[in-house]
Amino acid sequence: MCTAATYKTKDFYMGRTLDYECSYGEEVTITPRGYTFMMRHGKPYQTKYALIGMAHVAGEYPLYYDAINEKGLGMAGLNFVGNAFYTEPAEGKDNVAQFELIPWILGQCTSVKEARVLLERICITNISFHESMPVSSLHWIIADQDEAITLESVREGIKIYDNPVGVLTNNPPFDRQLAGLNRYMGLSAKQPKNTFGGANELPLQAYSRGMGALGLPGDLSSESRFVRVSFVKMNSLSGDSESESVSQFFHILGSVDQQRGCCEVKEGAYEITIYTSCCNASKGIYYYTTYENHQITAVDMNKEDLNAKKLIRFPLVCGEQIRWQN
Ligand SMILES: C[C@H](CCC(=O)NCCS(=O)(=O)O)[C@H]1CC[C@H]2[C@@H]3[C@H](O)C[C@@H]4C[C@H](O)CC[C@]4(C)[C@H]3C[C@H](O)[C@]12C
């Protein structure tokens, strides 16, 4: 399972949890401007804008899971198993393999508005990066400071949904996830009023704090995480400084954190939150924590040469960094 969310204070933030039972060996990776991608279906393509994100680097190829670009546009791919449907290349379309999609969009768009134009002629193809790698079944959130959309390639074709909550998890398809929120419209951060018996009121009491959100689902299913993180995000309050915003963002995604042992995917294998990211998309900073490193680590793309010829790679800092006080 995975969860992605956006957050706006003075700057625009976007991030995700990457939940899985094994890691593919990812690194924070900067793709500079003018980097050439050998496209599977067409002419080589050069990025106009630099991007920073989490990627598994194969040779000199960054296989991005999520990223932002230097213009403040962000994108994340989340599992969509059983619903994602990619096709053969189509005549007259921009044929883009699933693993090429993030650099294809972020390398040439400055906003969701521009991405929408590009997506009108896209065909996401079912070719794998390498025979040793499966084709991932994903859907994507694409967001900037003004709006967010969800992109799904399903059997009926390409679907683009406005995403007014700025949240994405996994199955079912996004329209059903969003409709699911209707069931929770009574939830509130305020204490509940007693309306239980209508005119025949019972003397019921709110005997504990937090009862306004009673019924908020607490389990790890994708639908429940969608509701929970949407509630937390929509009610979130923080100062707008960098540290207050980043701190609050990690708390938002903390509401869907997965602890080892709670979600068995096969005998003896458990899904965990491998990493949690928070990108300041306005400033080009990638913050992350890992399952075993709760200290926030950051990489600022603007401290690097964005016109470099090669990928700039940062292996993840893993292992708890404990600050001893005595
Ligand atoms: C496993 C990851 C998604 C995590 C997730 O959504 N978990 C939810 C599980 S479930 O639905 O609830 O069952 C996905 C997100 C991005 C994926 C990677 C990226 O797409 C980049 C390449 C693409 C290649 O085709 C496969 C390797 C890969 C390196 C992918 C491995 C894996 O599928 C990743 C890492």
Coordinates of C-alpha atoms in Angstrom, one line a residue, residues 250 286-289 293 295-299 317 321:
F250 CA 5.2 14.1 8.1
Y286 CA 13.4 16.3 -1.2
Y287 CA 12.9 15.4 2.5
Y288 CA 12.6 11.7 3.6
T289 CA 12.6 9.3 6.5
N293 CA 15.7 6.3 10.2
Q295 CA 15.5 11.6 11.4
I296 CA 14.5 13.7 8.4
T297 CA 17.2 13.8 5.7
A298 CA 17.0 16.4 3.0
V299 CA 18.5 16.9 -0.5
V317 CA 20.7 7.3 4.9
Q321 CA 20.2 8.5 14.2

